[in-house]
C-alpha cells in the first residue's frame, strides 16, 4: 500500500470524495482529511495499492482539476496529525 498526499480547497472536499468513490469504489483504502480552517484548505492522505495510483490520480484530476498533488509514500509512513 502507498499513500498520496493531495491538497484541496476545503469547500471542494465533498467533490473529491464523490469523484474518488465513483471512479475507484472499494479499491481506495483509508483516507484521512485534515482541515486548515485558517487557510480554507484541506489535506487528504489517500491510500491504495501501488498499481491503483494512476487510477487514483485520474479520479482526483477528473473530480477536482485544481487539486495539488504531494508526495507518494509507503502507507506505513503516513501518520494522523
mmCIF file of N, CA and C in Angstrom:
data_model
loop_
_atom_site.group_PDB
_atom_site.id
_atom_site.type_symbol
_atom_site.label_atom_id
_atom_site.label_comp_id
_atom_site.label_asym_id
_atom_site.label_seq_id
_atom_site.Cartn_x
_atom_site.Cartn_y
_atom_site.Cartn_z
ATOM 1 N N UNK A 1 0.833 -1.187 0.000
ATOM 2 C CA UNK A 1 0.000 0.000 0.000
ATOM 3 C C UNK A 1 0.877 1.249 0.000
ATOM 4 N N UNK A 2 0.405 2.259 -0.713
ATOM 5 C CA UNK A 2 1.073 3.558 -0.740
ATOM 6 C C UNK A 2 0.053 4.625 -0.353
ATOM 7 N N UNK A 3 0.556 5.789 0.008
ATOM 8 C CA UNK A 3 -0.312 6.908 0.370
ATOM 9 C C UNK A 3 0.106 8.132 -0.439
ATOM 10 N N UNK A 4 -0.867 8.809 -0.982
ATOM 11 C CA UNK A 4 -0.654 10.012 -1.780
ATOM 12 C C UNK A 4 -1.268 11.189 -1.037
ATOM 13 N N UNK A 5 -0.504 12.264 -0.907
ATOM 14 C CA UNK A 5 -0.995 13.476 -0.265
ATOM 15 C C UNK A 5 -1.544 14.415 -1.334
ATOM 16 N N UNK A 6 -2.742 14.952 -1.081
ATOM 17 C CA UNK A 6 -3.404 15.854 -2.017
ATOM 18 C C UNK A 6 -3.937 17.053 -1.233
ATOM 19 N N UNK A 7 -3.676 18.269 -1.727
ATOM 20 C CA UNK A 7 -4.198 19.480 -1.089
ATOM 21 C C UNK A 7 -5.330 20.037 -1.946
ATOM 22 N N UNK A 8 -6.443 20.364 -1.280
ATOM 23 C CA UNK A 8 -7.619 20.900 -1.966
ATOM 24 C C UNK A 8 -8.189 22.062 -1.160
ATOM 25 N N UNK A 9 -9.039 22.866 -1.800
ATOM 26 C CA UNK A 9 -9.805 23.860 -1.063
ATOM 27 C C UNK A 9 -10.830 23.114 -0.222
ATOM 28 N N UNK A 10 -11.017 23.529 1.011
ATOM 29 C CA UNK A 10 -11.925 22.835 1.919
ATOM 30 C C UNK A 10 -13.333 22.722 1.347
ATOM 31 N N UNK A 11 -13.793 23.740 0.649
ATOM 32 C CA UNK A 11 -15.141 23.698 0.087
ATOM 33 C C UNK A 11 -15.300 22.617 -0.977
ATOM 34 N N UNK A 12 -14.195 22.111 -1.516
ATOM 35 C CA UNK A 12 -14.234 21.083 -2.557
ATOM 36 C C UNK A 12 -14.091 19.666 -2.010
ATOM 37 N N UNK A 13 -14.050 19.492 -0.706
ATOM 38 C CA UNK A 13 -13.819 18.170 -0.119
ATOM 39 C C UNK A 13 -14.888 17.166 -0.541
ATOM 40 N N UNK A 14 -16.128 17.562 -0.572
ATOM 41 C CA UNK A 14 -17.188 16.639 -0.971
ATOM 42 C C UNK A 14 -17.048 16.243 -2.436
ATOM 43 N N UNK A 15 -16.682 17.187 -3.300
ATOM 44 C CA UNK A 15 -16.496 16.883 -4.729
ATOM 45 C C UNK A 15 -15.445 15.801 -4.933
ATOM 46 N N UNK A 16 -14.308 15.957 -4.275
ATOM 47 C CA UNK A 16 -13.234 14.988 -4.483
ATOM 48 C C UNK A 16 -13.606 13.637 -3.873
ATOM 49 N N UNK A 17 -14.297 13.642 -2.758
ATOM 50 C CA UNK A 17 -14.738 12.380 -2.147
ATOM 51 C C UNK A 17 -15.667 11.630 -3.099
ATOM 52 N N UNK A 18 -16.640 12.330 -3.671
ATOM 53 C CA UNK A 18 -17.566 11.700 -4.608
ATOM 54 C C UNK A 18 -16.848 11.180 -5.845
ATOM 55 N N UNK A 19 -15.904 11.949 -6.373
ATOM 56 C CA UNK A 19 -15.152 11.515 -7.556
ATOM 57 C C UNK A 19 -14.344 10.260 -7.256
ATOM 58 N N UNK A 20 -13.708 10.215 -6.100
ATOM 59 C CA UNK A 20 -12.908 9.045 -5.732
ATOM 60 C C UNK A 20 -13.775 7.801 -5.620
ATOM 61 N N UNK A 21 -14.892 7.919 -4.946
ATOM 62 C CA UNK A 21 -15.753 6.752 -4.768
ATOM 63 C C UNK A 21 -16.418 6.337 -6.074
ATOM 64 N N UNK A 22 -16.736 7.288 -6.926
ATOM 65 C CA UNK A 22 -17.336 6.968 -8.222
ATOM 66 C C UNK A 22 -16.338 6.215 -9.105
ATOM 67 N N UNK A 23 -15.093 6.674 -9.139
ATOM 68 C CA UNK A 23 -14.090 6.089 -10.024
ATOM 69 C C UNK A 23 -13.443 4.827 -9.455
ATOM 70 N N UNK A 24 -13.244 4.783 -8.148
ATOM 71 C CA UNK A 24 -12.460 3.695 -7.560
ATOM 72 C C UNK A 24 -13.256 2.741 -6.687
ATOM 73 N N UNK A 25 -14.371 3.180 -6.161
ATOM 74 C CA UNK A 25 -15.185 2.309 -5.318
ATOM 75 C C UNK A 25 -14.391 1.724 -4.168
ATOM 76 N N UNK A 26 -14.437 0.413 -4.055
ATOM 77 C CA UNK A 26 -13.774 -0.287 -2.951
ATOM 78 C C UNK A 26 -12.258 -0.361 -3.102
ATOM 79 N N UNK A 27 -11.734 0.021 -4.262
ATOM 80 C CA UNK A 27 -10.281 -0.073 -4.468
ATOM 81 C C UNK A 27 -9.511 0.972 -3.685
ATOM 82 N N UNK A 28 -10.181 2.036 -3.259
ATOM 83 C CA UNK A 28 -9.491 3.030 -2.440
ATOM 84 C C UNK A 28 -9.508 2.548 -0.999
ATOM 85 N N UNK A 29 -8.380 2.716 -0.351
ATOM 86 C CA UNK A 29 -8.273 2.307 1.046
ATOM 87 C C UNK A 29 -8.635 3.455 1.966
ATOM 88 N N UNK A 30 -7.944 3.517 3.049
ATOM 89 C CA UNK A 30 -8.171 4.537 4.061
ATOM 90 C C UNK A 30 -7.811 5.907 3.509
ATOM 91 N N UNK A 31 -8.560 6.902 3.889
ATOM 92 C CA UNK A 31 -8.130 8.258 3.604
ATOM 93 C C UNK A 31 -8.392 9.125 4.820
ATOM 94 N N UNK A 32 -7.507 10.069 5.008
ATOM 95 C CA UNK A 32 -7.560 10.964 6.154
ATOM 96 C C UNK A 32 -7.703 12.379 5.616
ATOM 97 N N UNK A 33 -8.589 13.133 6.203
ATOM 98 C CA UNK A 33 -8.798 14.518 5.814
ATOM 99 C C UNK A 33 -8.485 15.404 7.006
ATOM 100 N N UNK A 34 -7.514 16.296 6.832
ATOM 101 C CA UNK A 34 -7.243 17.289 7.872
ATOM 102 C C UNK A 34 -7.565 18.657 7.294
ATOM 103 N N UNK A 35 -8.229 19.470 8.091
ATOM 104 C CA UNK A 35 -8.735 20.760 7.627
ATOM 105 C C UNK A 35 -7.970 21.893 8.293
ATOM 106 N N UNK A 36 -7.513 22.832 7.474
ATOM 107 C CA UNK A 36 -6.874 24.058 7.955
ATOM 108 C C UNK A 36 -7.892 25.179 7.748
ATOM 109 N N UNK A 37 -8.680 25.445 8.794
ATOM 110 C CA UNK A 37 -9.749 26.442 8.680
ATOM 111 C C UNK A 37 -9.203 27.843 8.422
ATOM 112 N N UNK A 38 -8.028 28.143 8.942
ATOM 113 C CA UNK A 38 -7.448 29.479 8.777
ATOM 114 C C UNK A 38 -7.160 29.802 7.313
ATOM 115 N N UNK A 39 -6.781 28.773 6.532
ATOM 116 C CA UNK A 39 -6.422 28.993 5.130
ATOM 117 C C UNK A 39 -7.449 28.428 4.153
ATOM 118 N N UNK A 40 -8.499 27.786 4.672
ATOM 119 C CA UNK A 40 -9.537 27.240 3.803
ATOM 120 C C UNK A 40 -9.064 26.097 2.939
ATOM 121 N N UNK A 41 -8.048 25.356 3.425
ATOM 122 C CA UNK A 41 -7.524 24.226 2.659
ATOM 123 C C UNK A 41 -7.600 22.947 3.481
ATOM 124 N N UNK A 42 -7.679 21.841 2.772
ATOM 125 C CA UNK A 42 -7.688 20.529 3.402
ATOM 126 C C UNK A 42 -6.607 19.673 2.773
ATOM 127 N N UNK A 43 -6.045 18.792 3.578
ATOM 128 C CA UNK A 43 -5.040 17.846 3.107
ATOM 129 C C UNK A 43 -5.641 16.447 3.194
ATOM 130 N N UNK A 44 -5.649 15.757 2.070
ATOM 131 C CA UNK A 44 -6.097 14.367 2.019
ATOM 132 C C UNK A 44 -4.879 13.472 1.954
ATOM 133 N N UNK A 45 -4.911 12.395 2.691
ATOM 134 C CA UNK A 45 -3.899 11.352 2.568
ATOM 135 C C UNK A 45 -4.652 10.109 2.109
ATOM 136 N N UNK A 46 -4.461 9.749 0.852
ATOM 137 C CA UNK A 46 -5.212 8.680 0.211
ATOM 138 C C UNK A 46 -4.359 7.430 0.099
ATOM 139 N N UNK A 47 -4.891 6.296 0.509
ATOM 140 C CA UNK A 47 -4.148 5.042 0.434
ATOM 141 C C UNK A 47 -4.758 4.126 -0.613
ATOM 142 N N UNK A 48 -3.886 3.465 -1.368
ATOM 143 C CA UNK A 48 -4.322 2.482 -2.350
ATOM 144 C C UNK A 48 -3.150 1.553 -2.648
ATOM 145 N N UNK A 49 -3.428 0.485 -3.387
ATOM 146 C CA UNK A 49 -2.347 -0.381 -3.849
ATOM 147 C C UNK A 49 -1.516 0.387 -4.868
ATOM 148 N N UNK A 50 -0.236 0.083 -4.944
ATOM 149 C CA UNK A 50 0.657 0.797 -5.861
ATOM 150 C C UNK A 50 0.133 0.755 -7.302
ATOM 151 N N UNK A 51 -0.464 -0.338 -7.698
ATOM 152 C CA UNK A 51 -0.990 -0.466 -9.052
ATOM 153 C C UNK A 51 -2.215 0.396 -9.332
ATOM 154 N N UNK A 52 -2.813 0.969 -8.297
ATOM 155 C CA UNK A 52 -4.001 1.804 -8.447
ATOM 156 C C UNK A 52 -3.696 3.304 -8.428
ATOM 157 N N UNK A 53 -2.412 3.680 -8.309
ATOM 158 C CA UNK A 53 -2.050 5.099 -8.187
ATOM 159 C C UNK A 53 -2.511 5.901 -9.404
ATOM 160 N N UNK A 54 -2.319 5.379 -10.608
ATOM 161 C CA UNK A 54 -2.752 6.107 -11.807
ATOM 162 C C UNK A 54 -4.253 6.363 -11.776
ATOM 163 N N UNK A 55 -5.036 5.340 -11.417
ATOM 164 C CA UNK A 55 -6.491 5.492 -11.353
ATOM 165 C C UNK A 55 -6.885 6.479 -10.260
ATOM 166 N N UNK A 56 -6.176 6.446 -9.149
ATOM 167 C CA UNK A 56 -6.442 7.373 -8.049
ATOM 168 C C UNK A 56 -6.193 8.813 -8.485
ATOM 169 N N UNK A 57 -5.038 9.054 -9.108
ATOM 170 C CA UNK A 57 -4.709 10.405 -9.567
ATOM 171 C C UNK A 57 -5.687 10.865 -10.649
ATOM 172 N N UNK A 58 -6.069 9.958 -11.529
ATOM 173 C CA UNK A 58 -7.035 10.295 -12.574
ATOM 174 C C UNK A 58 -8.373 10.705 -11.955
ATOM 175 N N UNK A 59 -8.828 9.968 -10.944
ATOM 176 C CA UNK A 59 -10.095 10.284 -10.281
ATOM 177 C C UNK A 59 -10.042 11.662 -9.639
ATOM 178 N N UNK A 60 -8.921 11.973 -8.993
ATOM 179 C CA UNK A 60 -8.779 13.291 -8.365
ATOM 180 C C UNK A 60 -8.783 14.380 -9.433
ATOM 181 N N UNK A 61 -8.020 14.181 -10.510
ATOM 182 C CA UNK A 61 -7.936 15.202 -11.565
ATOM 183 C C UNK A 61 -9.275 15.411 -12.268
ATOM 184 N N UNK A 62 -10.037 14.333 -12.461
ATOM 185 C CA UNK A 62 -11.354 14.473 -13.096
ATOM 186 C C UNK A 62 -12.338 15.186 -12.178
ATOM 187 N N UNK A 63 -12.293 14.843 -10.902
ATOM 188 C CA UNK A 63 -13.234 15.434 -9.961
ATOM 189 C C UNK A 63 -12.852 16.818 -9.500
ATOM 190 N N UNK A 64 -11.566 17.111 -9.502
ATOM 191 C CA UNK A 64 -11.091 18.383 -8.967
ATOM 192 C C UNK A 64 -9.758 18.744 -9.604
ATOM 193 N N UNK A 65 -9.779 19.282 -10.829
ATOM 194 C CA UNK A 65 -8.539 19.538 -11.563
ATOM 195 C C UNK A 65 -7.581 20.518 -10.891
ATOM 196 N N UNK A 66 -8.054 21.344 -9.977
ATOM 197 C CA UNK A 66 -7.168 22.299 -9.315
ATOM 198 C C UNK A 66 -6.484 21.718 -8.075
ATOM 199 N N UNK A 67 -6.693 20.449 -7.778
ATOM 200 C CA UNK A 67 -6.030 19.815 -6.634
ATOM 201 C C UNK A 67 -4.515 19.812 -6.835
ATOM 202 N N UNK A 68 -3.785 19.882 -5.734
ATOM 203 C CA UNK A 68 -2.319 19.847 -5.772
ATOM 204 C C UNK A 68 -1.842 18.521 -5.189
ATOM 205 N N UNK A 69 -1.035 17.800 -5.965
ATOM 206 C CA UNK A 69 -0.506 16.522 -5.506
ATOM 207 C C UNK A 69 0.774 16.728 -4.719
ATOM 208 N N UNK A 70 0.902 15.973 -3.649
ATOM 209 C CA UNK A 70 2.111 15.979 -2.840
ATOM 210 C C UNK A 70 2.839 14.660 -3.021
ATOM 211 N N UNK A 71 3.641 14.288 -2.037
ATOM 212 C CA UNK A 71 4.468 13.091 -2.169
ATOM 213 C C UNK A 71 3.672 11.790 -2.119
ATOM 214 N N UNK A 72 4.231 10.775 -2.766
ATOM 215 C CA UNK A 72 3.739 9.405 -2.703
ATOM 216 C C UNK A 72 4.686 8.660 -1.780
ATOM 217 N N UNK A 73 4.149 8.061 -0.722
ATOM 218 C CA UNK A 73 4.983 7.393 0.287
ATOM 219 C C UNK A 73 4.413 6.025 0.613
ATOM 220 N N UNK A 74 5.224 5.168 1.220
ATOM 221 C CA UNK A 74 4.662 3.918 1.739
ATOM 222 C C UNK A 74 3.564 4.253 2.751
ATOM 223 N N UNK A 75 2.466 3.520 2.723
ATOM 224 C CA UNK A 75 1.330 3.834 3.593
ATOM 225 C C UNK A 75 1.716 3.806 5.066
ATOM 226 N N UNK A 76 2.645 2.977 5.442
ATOM 227 C CA UNK A 76 3.059 2.894 6.846
ATOM 228 C C UNK A 76 3.707 4.187 7.323
ATOM 229 N N UNK A 77 4.186 5.020 6.403
ATOM 230 C CA UNK A 77 4.864 6.261 6.782
ATOM 231 C C UNK A 77 3.886 7.393 7.078
ATOM 232 N N UNK A 78 2.612 7.183 6.790
ATOM 233 C CA UNK A 78 1.613 8.228 6.991
ATOM 234 C C UNK A 78 1.119 8.193 8.425
ATOM 235 N N UNK A 79 1.073 9.362 9.044
ATOM 236 C CA UNK A 79 0.563 9.470 10.407
ATOM 237 C C UNK A 79 -0.513 10.539 10.450
ATOM 238 N N UNK A 80 -1.459 10.359 11.336
ATOM 239 C CA UNK A 80 -2.525 11.340 11.516
ATOM 240 C C UNK A 80 -2.005 12.449 12.396
ATOM 241 N N UNK A 81 -2.254 13.693 11.985
ATOM 242 C CA UNK A 81 -1.797 14.847 12.760
ATOM 243 C C UNK A 81 -2.975 15.564 13.366
#
